[in-house]
Structures are given as C-alpha cells and as structure tokens.
Coordinates of N, CA and C in Angstrom, one line a residue:
X1 N -9.7 85.5 96.3 CA -8.9 85.3 95.1 C -7.6 86.1 95.3
X2 N -6.4 85.4 94.9 CA -5.2 86.1 95.0 C -4.9 86.9 93.7
X3 N -4.6 88.2 93.8 CA -4.3 89.0 92.6 C -3.0 88.6 92.0
X4 N -2.1 88.2 92.8 CA -0.8 87.7 92.4 C -0.4 86.5 93.2
X5 N 0.0 85.4 92.6 CA 0.3 84.2 93.3 C 1.6 84.4 94.1
X6 N 1.5 84.1 95.4 CA 2.8 84.0 96.2 C 3.6 82.8 95.8
X7 N 4.9 83.0 95.8 CA 5.8 81.9 95.4 C 6.4 81.1 96.6
X8 N 6.2 79.8 96.5 CA 6.6 78.9 97.6 C 7.5 77.9 97.0
X9 N 8.7 77.6 97.6 CA 9.6 76.5 97.2 C 9.5 75.4 98.3
X10 N 9.4 74.2 97.8 CA 9.4 73.0 98.7 C 10.6 72.2 98.4
X11 N 11.4 71.9 99.5 CA 12.6 71.1 99.4 C 12.6 69.9 100.2
X12 N 12.6 68.7 99.6 CA 12.5 67.4 100.3 C 13.0 66.3 99.4
X13 N 13.6 65.3 99.9 CA 14.1 64.2 99.0 C 13.1 63.1 98.9
X14 N 11.9 63.3 99.6 CA 10.8 62.3 99.5 C 9.8 62.7 98.4
X15 N 9.7 61.9 97.3 CA 8.7 62.3 96.3 C 7.3 62.5 96.8
X16 N 6.9 61.6 97.7 CA 5.5 61.6 98.2 C 5.3 63.0 99.0
X17 N 6.2 63.4 99.7 CA 6.1 64.7 100.4 C 6.0 65.9 99.4
X18 N 6.9 65.9 98.4 CA 6.8 66.9 97.4 C 5.5 67.0 96.7
X19 N 5.0 65.8 96.4 CA 3.7 65.7 95.7 C 2.6 66.2 96.6
X20 N 2.6 65.8 97.8 CA 1.5 66.2 98.8 C 1.5 67.7 99.0
X21 N 2.6 68.2 99.2 CA 2.7 69.7 99.5 C 2.4 70.5 98.3
X22 N 3.0 70.1 97.1 CA 2.7 70.8 95.9 C 1.2 70.8 95.6
X23 N 0.6 69.7 95.7 CA -0.9 69.6 95.5 C -1.7 70.6 96.3
X24 N -1.4 70.6 97.6 CA -2.1 71.4 98.6 C -1.8 72.9 98.4
X25 N -0.6 73.2 98.1 CA -0.2 74.6 97.9 C -0.8 75.2 96.6
X26 N -0.8 74.4 95.6 CA -1.3 74.9 94.3 C -2.9 75.0 94.4
X27 N -3.5 74.1 95.2 CA -4.9 74.2 95.4 C -5.3 75.5 96.1
X28 N -4.4 76.0 97.0 CA -4.6 77.3 97.7 C -4.2 78.5 96.8
X29 N -3.7 78.3 95.6 CA -3.4 79.4 94.7 C -1.9 79.8 94.7
X30 N -1.0 79.1 95.3 CA 0.4 79.4 95.3 C 1.1 78.9 94.1
X31 N 2.1 79.7 93.7 CA 3.0 79.2 92.6 C 4.1 78.4 93.3
X32 N 4.3 77.1 92.9 CA 5.2 76.2 93.6 C 6.3 75.7 92.7
X33 N 7.5 75.6 93.2 CA 8.6 74.9 92.6 C 9.3 74.1 93.7
X34 N 9.9 72.9 93.2 CA 10.4 72.0 94.2 C 11.9 71.7 93.9
X35 N 12.6 71.2 94.9 CA 14.0 70.8 94.8 C 14.1 69.5 95.7
X36 N 15.1 68.7 95.3 CA 15.2 67.4 96.1 C 16.4 67.3 97.0
X37 N 17.2 68.4 97.0 CA 18.3 68.5 98.0 C 18.7 69.9 98.2
X38 N 19.5 70.1 99.2 CA 19.9 71.5 99.6 C 20.6 72.3 98.5
X39 N 21.5 71.6 97.8 CA 22.3 72.2 96.7 C 21.4 72.8 95.6
X40 N 20.4 71.9 95.2 CA 19.4 72.3 94.2 C 18.6 73.5 94.7
X41 N 18.3 73.5 96.0 CA 17.4 74.5 96.6 C 18.1 75.9 96.5
X42 N 19.4 75.9 96.8 CA 20.2 77.1 96.8 C 20.2 77.7 95.4
X43 N 20.4 76.9 94.4 CA 20.4 77.3 93.0 C 19.0 77.8 92.6
X44 N 18.0 77.0 92.9 CA 16.6 77.4 92.6 C 16.2 78.7 93.2
X45 N 16.6 78.9 94.5 CA 16.2 80.1 95.2 C 16.7 81.3 94.5
X46 N 17.8 81.3 93.9 CA 18.4 82.4 93.2 C 17.5 82.8 92.0
X47 N 17.0 81.8 91.3 CA 16.2 82.1 90.1 C 14.8 82.3 90.4
X48 N 14.2 81.6 91.3 CA 12.8 81.6 91.6 C 12.4 82.7 92.5
X49 N 13.3 83.1 93.4 CA 13.0 84.1 94.4 C 11.7 83.9 95.2
X50 N 11.7 82.7 95.9 CA 10.5 82.4 96.7 C 10.3 83.3 97.8
X51 N 9.0 83.5 98.2 CA 8.6 84.3 99.4 C 8.6 83.4 100.6
X52 N 8.4 82.1 100.4 CA 8.4 81.2 101.5 C 9.0 79.9 101.1
X53 N 9.8 79.2 102.0 CA 10.5 78.0 101.7 C 10.1 77.0 102.8
X54 N 9.6 75.8 102.3 CA 9.4 74.6 103.2 C 10.6 73.7 102.9
X55 N 11.3 73.4 104.0 CA 12.6 72.6 103.7 C 12.8 71.5 104.8
X56 N 13.2 70.3 104.2 CA 13.6 69.2 105.1 C 15.0 69.5 105.6
X57 N 15.4 68.7 106.6 CA 16.8 68.9 107.1 C 17.6 67.8 106.5
X58 N 17.2 66.5 106.7 CA 18.1 65.4 106.3 C 17.8 65.1 104.8
X59 N 18.8 65.5 104.0 CA 18.7 65.3 102.5 C 20.1 65.0 102.0
X60 N 20.2 64.3 100.9 CA 21.5 64.0 100.3 C 22.2 65.3 99.7
X61 N 23.5 65.2 99.4 CA 24.3 66.3 98.7 C 24.5 67.4 99.7
X62 N 23.4 68.1 100.1 CA 23.5 69.2 101.1 C 22.3 69.2 102.0
X63 N 22.5 69.2 103.3 CA 21.3 69.2 104.2 C 20.6 70.5 104.3
X64 N 19.5 70.5 104.9 CA 18.7 71.8 104.9 C 19.3 72.9 105.7
X65 N 20.0 72.6 106.8 CA 20.6 73.6 107.6 C 21.6 74.4 106.8
X66 N 22.5 73.7 106.1 CA 23.5 74.3 105.3 C 22.9 75.1 104.2
X67 N 21.8 74.6 103.6 CA 21.1 75.3 102.5 C 20.5 76.6 103.0
X68 N 19.9 76.5 104.2 CA 19.3 77.7 104.8 C 20.4 78.7 105.0
X69 N 21.5 78.3 105.5 CA 22.6 79.3 105.8 C 23.0 80.0 104.5
X70 N 23.2 79.2 103.4 CA 23.6 79.8 102.1 C 22.5 80.7 101.5
X71 N 21.3 80.3 101.7 CA 20.2 81.1 101.2 C 20.1 82.4 101.9
X72 N 20.3 82.4 103.2 CA 20.2 83.6 104.0 C 21.4 84.6 103.7
X73 N 22.4 84.1 103.1 CA 23.5 85.0 102.7 C 23.2 85.8 101.5
X74 N 22.2 85.4 100.7 CA 21.7 86.1 99.6 C 20.9 87.4 100.0
X75 N 21.4 88.6 99.7 CA 20.6 89.8 100.1 C 19.2 89.7 99.7
X76 N 18.8 89.2 98.6 CA 17.4 89.2 98.1 C 16.6 88.2 98.9
X77 N 17.2 87.3 99.7 CA 16.5 86.3 100.4 C 16.4 86.6 101.9
X78 N 16.8 87.8 102.3 CA 16.7 88.1 103.7 C 15.3 88.1 104.3
X79 N 14.3 88.5 103.5 CA 13.0 88.5 104.0 C 12.2 87.3 103.7
X80 N 12.7 86.3 103.0 CA 12.0 85.1 102.7 C 11.7 84.3 104.0
X81 N 10.5 83.8 104.1 CA 10.1 83.0 105.3 C 10.5 81.6 105.1
X82 N 11.3 81.0 106.0 CA 11.8 79.6 105.9 C 11.3 78.8 107.0
X83 N 10.6 77.7 106.7 CA 10.0 76.8 107.6 C 10.7 75.4 107.4
X84 N 11.3 74.9 108.5 CA 11.8 73.5 108.4 C 10.7 72.5 108.7
X85 N 10.6 71.5 107.8 CA 9.7 70.4 108.1 C 10.5 69.1 108.2
X86 N 10.6 68.5 109.3 CA 11.6 67.5 109.5 C 11.2 66.4 110.5
X87 N 11.7 65.2 110.3 CA 11.4 64.1 111.3 C 12.3 64.2 112.5
X88 N 13.3 65.1 112.5 CA 14.2 65.3 113.6 C 13.6 66.2 114.7
X89 N 13.5 65.7 115.9 CA 12.9 66.5 117.0 C 13.9 66.8 118.0
X90 N 15.2 66.5 117.8 CA 16.2 66.8 118.9 C 16.3 68.3 119.0
X91 N 16.5 68.8 120.2 CA 16.6 70.2 120.5 C 17.8 70.8 119.8
X92 N 18.9 70.1 119.7 CA 20.1 70.7 119.0 C 19.8 70.9 117.5
X93 N 19.0 70.1 116.9 CA 18.7 70.3 115.5 C 17.8 71.6 115.3
X94 N 16.9 71.8 116.3 CA 16.0 72.9 116.2 C 16.8 74.2 116.4
X95 N 17.7 74.2 117.4 CA 18.6 75.4 117.7 C 19.5 75.7 116.5
X96 N 20.1 74.6 115.9 CA 20.9 74.8 114.7 C 20.1 75.4 113.5
X97 N 18.9 75.0 113.4 CA 18.0 75.6 112.3 C 17.7 77.0 112.5
X98 N 17.4 77.4 113.7 CA 17.1 78.8 114.0 C 18.4 79.7 113.9
X99 N 19.5 79.1 114.3 CA 20.8 79.8 114.3 C 21.2 80.1 112.9
X100 N 20.8 79.4 111.9 CA 21.1 79.7 110.5 C 20.1 80.5 109.8
X101 N 19.0 80.9 110.5 CA 18.1 81.9 110.0 C 16.7 81.4 109.7
X102 N 16.3 80.2 110.2 CA 15.0 79.7 110.0 C 13.9 80.5 110.8
X103 N 12.7 80.5 110.3 CA 11.6 81.3 111.0 C 10.7 80.4 111.8
X104 N 10.7 79.1 111.4 CA 9.8 78.2 112.1 C 10.3 76.7 111.9
X105 N 9.9 75.8 112.7 CA 10.4 74.5 112.8 C 9.3 73.5 113.1
X106 N 8.9 72.7 112.2 CA 7.8 71.8 112.4 C 8.2 70.3 112.2
X107 N 7.8 69.4 113.1 CA 8.2 68.0 113.0 C 7.1 67.2 112.2
X108 N 7.6 66.3 111.4 CA 6.7 65.4 110.7 C 6.1 64.4 111.6
X109 N 5.0 63.8 111.3 CA 4.3 63.8 110.0 C 3.5 65.1 109.8
X110 N 3.4 65.5 108.6 CA 2.8 66.8 108.2 C 1.3 66.7 108.2
X111 N 0.6 67.7 108.7 CA -0.8 67.8 108.6 C -1.1 68.9 107.6
X112 N -1.5 68.5 106.4 CA -1.6 69.5 105.3 C -2.5 70.6 105.6
X113 N -3.7 70.3 106.2 CA -4.7 71.4 106.4 C -4.1 72.4 107.4
X114 N -3.5 71.9 108.5 CA -3.0 72.8 109.5 C -1.8 73.6 108.9
X115 N -1.0 73.0 108.1 CA 0.1 73.7 107.5 C -0.3 74.8 106.5
X116 N -1.3 74.5 105.7 CA -1.9 75.5 104.8 C -2.5 76.6 105.5
X117 N -3.2 76.3 106.6 CA -3.7 77.4 107.5 C -2.6 78.3 108.0
X118 N -1.5 77.7 108.4 CA -0.4 78.5 109.0 C 0.2 79.3 107.9
X119 N 0.4 78.8 106.7 CA 1.0 79.5 105.6 C 0.1 80.7 105.2
X120 N -1.2 80.4 105.1 CA -2.1 81.5 104.7 C -2.1 82.6 105.7
X121 N -2.0 82.2 107.0 CA -1.9 83.3 108.1 C -0.6 84.1 108.0
X122 N 0.5 83.5 107.6 CA 1.7 84.2 107.5 C 1.6 85.2 106.4
X123 N 1.1 84.8 105.2 CA 1.0 85.8 104.1 C 0.0 86.9 104.4
X124 N -1.1 86.5 105.1 CA -2.1 87.5 105.4 C -1.5 88.5 106.4
X125 N -0.8 88.1 107.4 CA -0.2 89.0 108.3 C 0.9 89.9 107.6
X126 N 1.6 89.3 106.7 CA 2.6 90.2 106.0 C 1.9 91.2 105.1
X127 N 0.8 90.8 104.5 CA 0.1 91.7 103.7 C -0.5 92.9 104.5
X128 N -1.1 92.6 105.6 CA -1.6 93.6 106.5 C -0.5 94.5 107.0
X129 N 0.6 93.9 107.3 CA 1.7 94.8 107.8 C 2.2 95.7 106.8
X130 N 2.3 95.2 105.5 CA 2.7 96.1 104.4 C 1.7 97.2 104.1
X131 N 0.4 96.9 104.1 CA -0.6 97.8 103.7 C -0.7 98.9 104.7
X132 N -0.5 98.6 106.0 CA -0.7 99.6 107.1 C 0.6 100.3 107.5
X133 N 1.7 99.9 106.9 CA 3.0 100.4 107.3 C 3.3 101.8 106.8
X134 N 3.7 102.7 107.8 CA 4.0 104.0 107.5 C 5.5 104.1 107.4
X135 N 6.0 105.3 107.0 CA 7.5 105.5 107.0 C 8.0 105.5 108.4
X136 N 8.8 104.6 108.7 CA 9.3 104.4 110.1 C 10.9 104.5 110.0
X137 N 11.4 105.5 110.7 CA 12.8 105.7 110.8 C 13.2 106.0 112.2
X138 N 14.1 105.2 112.8 CA 14.7 105.4 114.1 C 16.1 105.7 114.0
X139 N 16.5 106.9 114.5 CA 17.9 107.2 114.6 C 18.3 107.4 116.0
X140 N 19.2 106.5 116.5 CA 19.6 106.6 117.9 C 21.1 106.2 117.9
X141 N 21.9 107.0 118.7 CA 23.3 106.7 118.7 C 23.9 106.8 117.3
X142 N 24.7 105.8 117.0 CA 25.2 105.8 115.6 C 24.4 104.8 114.7
X143 N 23.2 104.5 115.1 CA 22.3 103.6 114.3 C 21.2 104.4 113.6
X144 N 20.9 103.9 112.4 CA 19.8 104.4 111.6 C 19.0 103.2 111.2
X145 N 17.8 103.1 111.6 CA 17.0 101.9 111.4 C 15.8 102.3 110.6
X146 N 15.7 101.9 109.4 CA 14.6 102.3 108.5 C 13.7 101.1 108.2
X147 N 12.5 101.1 108.8 CA 11.6 100.0 108.6 C 11.0 99.9 107.2
X148 N 10.8 101.0 106.5 CA 10.2 100.9 105.2 C 11.1 100.2 104.2
X149 N 12.4 100.3 104.3 CA 13.3 99.6 103.4 C 14.1 98.5 104.0
X150 N 13.8 98.2 105.3 CA 14.5 97.2 106.0 C 16.0 97.4 105.9
X151 N 16.5 98.6 106.1 CA 17.9 98.9 106.1 C 18.4 99.4 107.4
X152 N 19.6 99.0 107.8 CA 20.2 99.4 109.0 C 21.6 99.9 108.7
X153 N 21.9 101.1 109.3 CA 23.2 101.7 109.1 C 23.8 101.9 110.5
X154 N 25.1 101.6 110.7 CA 25.8 101.9 111.9 C 26.9 102.8 111.4
X155 N 26.7 104.1 111.7 CA 27.6 105.2 111.1 C 27.3 105.2 109.6
X156 N 28.4 105.1 108.8 CA 28.2 105.1 107.4 C 28.2 103.7 106.8
X157 N 28.2 102.7 107.6 CA 28.3 101.3 107.2 C 26.9 100.6 107.2
X158 N 26.5 100.1 106.1 CA 25.2 99.4 106.1 C 25.4 98.0 106.6
X159 N 24.5 97.5 107.5 CA 24.6 96.2 108.1 C 23.4 95.4 107.6
X160 N 23.7 94.2 107.1 CA 22.6 93.3 106.6 C 22.1 92.5 107.8
X161 N 20.8 92.5 108.1 CA 20.1 91.7 109.1 C 19.0 90.9 108.5
X162 N 19.0 89.6 108.8 CA 17.8 88.8 108.4 C 16.5 89.4 108.9
X163 N 15.4 89.1 108.3 CA 14.1 89.8 108.6 C 13.8 89.8 110.1
X164 N 13.9 88.6 110.8 CA 13.4 88.5 112.2 C 14.4 89.3 113.1
X165 N 15.7 89.3 112.8 CA 16.6 90.1 113.6 C 16.3 91.5 113.4
X166 N 16.0 92.0 112.2 CA 15.7 93.4 112.0 C 14.4 93.8 112.7
X167 N 13.4 92.9 112.6 CA 12.1 93.3 113.3 C 12.3 93.3 114.8
X168 N 13.1 92.4 115.3 CA 13.3 92.4 116.8 C 14.1 93.6 117.2
X169 N 15.1 94.0 116.5 CA 15.8 95.3 116.8 C 14.9 96.5 116.7
X170 N 14.1 96.5 115.6 CA 13.2 97.7 115.4 C 12.2 97.8 116.5
X171 N 11.6 96.6 116.9 CA 10.6 96.6 118.0 C 11.2 97.1 119.3
X172 N 12.4 96.6 119.7 CA 13.0 97.1 120.9 C 13.4 98.5 120.9
X173 N 14.0 99.0 119.7 CA 14.4 100.4 119.6 C 13.2 101.3 119.5
X174 N 12.0 100.8 119.1 CA 10.8 101.6 119.1 C 10.2 101.8 120.5
X175 N 10.7 101.0 121.5 CA 10.2 101.1 122.8 C 11.4 101.1 123.8
X176 N 12.2 102.2 123.7 CA 13.4 102.2 124.5 C 13.1 102.2 126.0
X177 N 14.0 101.5 126.8 CA 13.9 101.5 128.2 C 12.8 100.6 128.8
X178 N 12.0 100.0 127.9 CA 10.9 99.1 128.3 C 11.4 97.7 128.3
X179 N 11.3 97.0 129.4 CA 11.7 95.6 129.5 C 10.7 94.6 128.9
X180 N 11.1 93.7 128.1 CA 10.2 92.7 127.5 C 10.8 91.3 127.9
X181 N 9.9 90.4 128.3 CA 10.4 89.1 128.5 C 10.4 88.3 127.2
X182 N 10.9 87.1 127.2 CA 11.0 86.3 126.0 C 9.6 86.0 125.4
X183 N 8.6 85.7 126.2 CA 7.3 85.4 125.7 C 6.7 86.6 125.0
X184 N 6.9 87.8 125.5 CA 6.4 89.0 124.9 C 7.1 89.3 123.5
X185 N 8.4 89.0 123.5 CA 9.1 89.2 122.2 C 8.7 88.2 121.2
X186 N 8.5 87.0 121.6 CA 8.0 85.9 120.7 C 6.7 86.3 120.1
X187 N 5.8 86.8 121.0 CA 4.4 87.1 120.6 C 4.5 88.3 119.6
X188 N 5.3 89.3 119.8 CA 5.3 90.5 119.0 C 6.0 90.3 117.7
X189 N 7.0 89.5 117.7 CA 7.9 89.3 116.5 C 7.5 88.1 115.7
X190 N 7.2 86.9 116.3 CA 6.8 85.7 115.6 C 5.3 85.5 115.6
X191 N 4.6 86.0 116.5 CA 3.1 85.9 116.5 C 2.7 84.5 116.9
X192 N 1.3 84.3 116.8 CA 0.7 83.0 117.3 C 0.8 81.9 116.2
X193 N 1.2 82.3 115.0 CA 1.2 81.3 113.9 C 2.4 80.5 113.8
X194 N 3.4 80.8 114.6 CA 4.7 80.2 114.5 C 5.1 79.7 115.9
X195 N 5.5 78.4 116.0 CA 6.0 77.9 117.3 C 7.5 77.8 117.3
X196 N 8.1 78.6 118.2 CA 9.6 78.6 118.4 C 9.9 78.5 119.8
X197 N 11.1 78.1 120.1 CA 11.6 78.0 121.5 C 11.9 79.4 122.0
X198 N 11.8 79.5 123.3 CA 12.1 80.8 124.0 C 13.6 81.2 123.7
X199 N 14.4 80.2 123.6 CA 15.8 80.4 123.4 C 16.1 81.0 122.1
X200 N 15.1 80.9 121.1 CA 15.3 81.6 119.8 C 15.5 83.1 120.0
X201 N 14.8 83.7 121.0 CA 15.1 85.1 121.2 C 16.5 85.4 121.6
X202 N 17.1 84.5 122.5 CA 18.4 84.7 122.9 C 19.4 84.6 121.7
X203 N 19.2 83.6 120.8 CA 20.0 83.5 119.7 C 20.0 84.7 118.8
X204 N 18.8 85.3 118.6 CA 18.6 86.5 117.7 C 19.3 87.7 118.4
X205 N 19.1 87.8 119.7 CA 19.7 89.0 120.4 C 21.2 88.9 120.3
X206 N 21.8 87.7 120.5 CA 23.2 87.5 120.4 C 23.7 87.9 119.0
X207 N 23.0 87.5 118.0 CA 23.5 87.8 116.6 C 23.3 89.3 116.3
X208 N 22.3 90.0 116.8 CA 22.2 91.4 116.7 C 23.3 92.1 117.4
X209 N 23.7 91.7 118.6 CA 24.7 92.3 119.3 C 26.1 92.2 118.6
X210 N 26.3 91.1 118.0 CA 27.5 90.9 117.2 C 27.7 91.9 116.1
X211 N 26.6 92.4 115.6 CA 26.6 93.3 114.5 C 26.5 94.8 114.9
X212 N 25.8 95.1 116.0 CA 25.7 96.5 116.3 C 26.4 96.9 117.6
X213 N 27.0 95.9 118.3 CA 27.6 96.2 119.5 C 26.8 95.8 120.7
X214 N 27.5 95.6 121.9 CA 26.8 95.1 123.1 C 26.0 96.1 123.9
X215 N 26.2 97.4 123.6 CA 25.7 98.4 124.6 C 24.3 98.8 124.3
X216 N 23.7 98.4 123.2 CA 22.3 98.9 122.9 C 21.2 98.1 123.5
X217 N 21.4 96.8 123.5 CA 20.4 95.9 124.1 C 20.9 95.3 125.4
X218 N 20.2 95.6 126.5 CA 20.7 95.2 127.8 C 19.9 94.0 128.3
X219 N 20.5 93.0 128.9 CA 19.9 91.9 129.5 C 19.5 92.2 130.9
X220 N 18.2 92.1 131.3 CA 17.7 92.2 132.6 C 17.6 90.8 133.2
X221 N 18.5 90.5 134.1 CA 18.6 89.1 134.5 C 17.3 88.6 135.2
X222 N 16.9 87.4 134.7 CA 15.7 86.8 135.2 C 14.4 87.5 134.7
X223 N 14.5 88.5 133.8 CA 13.3 89.1 133.3 C 13.3 89.1 131.7
X224 N 14.3 89.8 131.1 CA 14.2 89.8 129.7 C 15.2 90.8 129.1
X225 N 14.8 91.6 128.1 CA 15.7 92.5 127.4 C 15.1 93.9 127.3
X226 N 16.0 94.9 127.2 CA 15.5 96.2 126.9 C 16.5 97.0 126.0
X227 N 16.0 97.9 125.2 CA 16.9 98.7 124.4 C 17.2 100.0 125.2
X228 N 18.5 100.3 125.3 CA 19.0 101.5 126.0 C 19.5 102.5 125.0
X229 N 19.1 103.8 125.1 CA 19.7 104.8 124.3 C 21.0 105.3 124.9
X230 N 22.1 105.2 124.2 CA 23.3 105.6 124.8 C 23.4 107.1 125.1
X231 N 24.1 107.4 126.2 CA 24.2 108.8 126.6 C 25.2 109.6 125.7

C-alpha cells in the first residue's frame, strides 16, 4: 500500500491511450492527470508538479520534444522522470528526446503490464535511494557538489543540472581517476529499468562540460570517461 500516491502526468492526443494508461496507473495507486498536447502539458506540469511524465512526441499545438524542453527549464521539474511513449522509432527522434532532458524512450504499441512494472521499479529505486542516502558533499577544484540537495556550485555561482546530468557528474566525481565505459555509466546512472542508447552518455557528458568546463571530465579514447581532479 502506498502511504502517499505518486503523481503521474500522461500526455497524448489519442483518447484511447490516455484512457488505457490512466486506468492502469490508477489501478496501481498513482494519482493521474492528463493533457492532450504539449502546450497543455507545460501548463499542467506547473500546477500538478508530477514526479513522472509519460509523453507522446507527435501532438498538435506543441510536440513532446518542445514540451519536454520547456518543462526541464522549470527548476521544480529538474528531478521529474520523463518517459517518451511514441510511434516514432527513428534514431534522430530518440537523440532529440534525450537531448532535451528525457530519461527514457519507449516505442508504441504500449504493453501496459510491462510499463507498469517499469514505473513501479523506478519509484521503488528512487525510494530506496532516498531512504539510504547520507549527507554527500564533494568539493573539488572550484566545484561544490551536494547530493542531499542536488545543488552544484562553480565558485559562487549555482548551476542548474537536470537530475541525470547531476547524478552522472556526482558518480564520476565520487570515483576520481577511475575510467568508466558507457555501459558501466548507463548501468550505474540509468539502471536496468530504462533502455537508452550508449550515445546518451555522450550527450549528457557534453552538456555537463558546457556548464562546468572541459577540464574535469576527460575522454579516454576507445574506452570511456573519467573525472580528473585539477592540480
């Protein structure tokens, strides 16, 4: 039994999909609200504050990729888990989705039982992470990375990072000078419950470097990445 219902927002322009997902989510005990296009999703996200969003890509008024980008710009939505559910299977659509801050990308047709299992696992993992989390603060160079509050400072300036970018940076900074390949980073940051492309790691590394500088995370050609403590 859930002591407090997790909040999930479903965004799709197909009434049958909205009805199917709402039914299955509510049966699992989640609080659900729906939107029929990206523009409505952005407005609803501000008031509903969902912990997880299931979103289509091809929708009228505003597509899912643009909606995801705008939602990720809201400070209170940085930690919201966003899963795209779409009929589009082209690689460029998947890359665009992750580049705007998506956490997962699933192609239709939807298998409700498998999807519910995945969502339950996501919330279970987040709950375990929160309950076991100790005060974690890494100070290196001009960076201050605080895992308890998900805040990052570079000197006196606070830098906003989406959740996965923050977790990737914290993980690498927690293990300086250790080289990790893409599969290891995918496993440690995204886990077994989410399927993403290996290039997703590259996208996230690039975005982190844009914000903290190029010298902290070094590319080991043909192997992976490592965090270097500046001298």
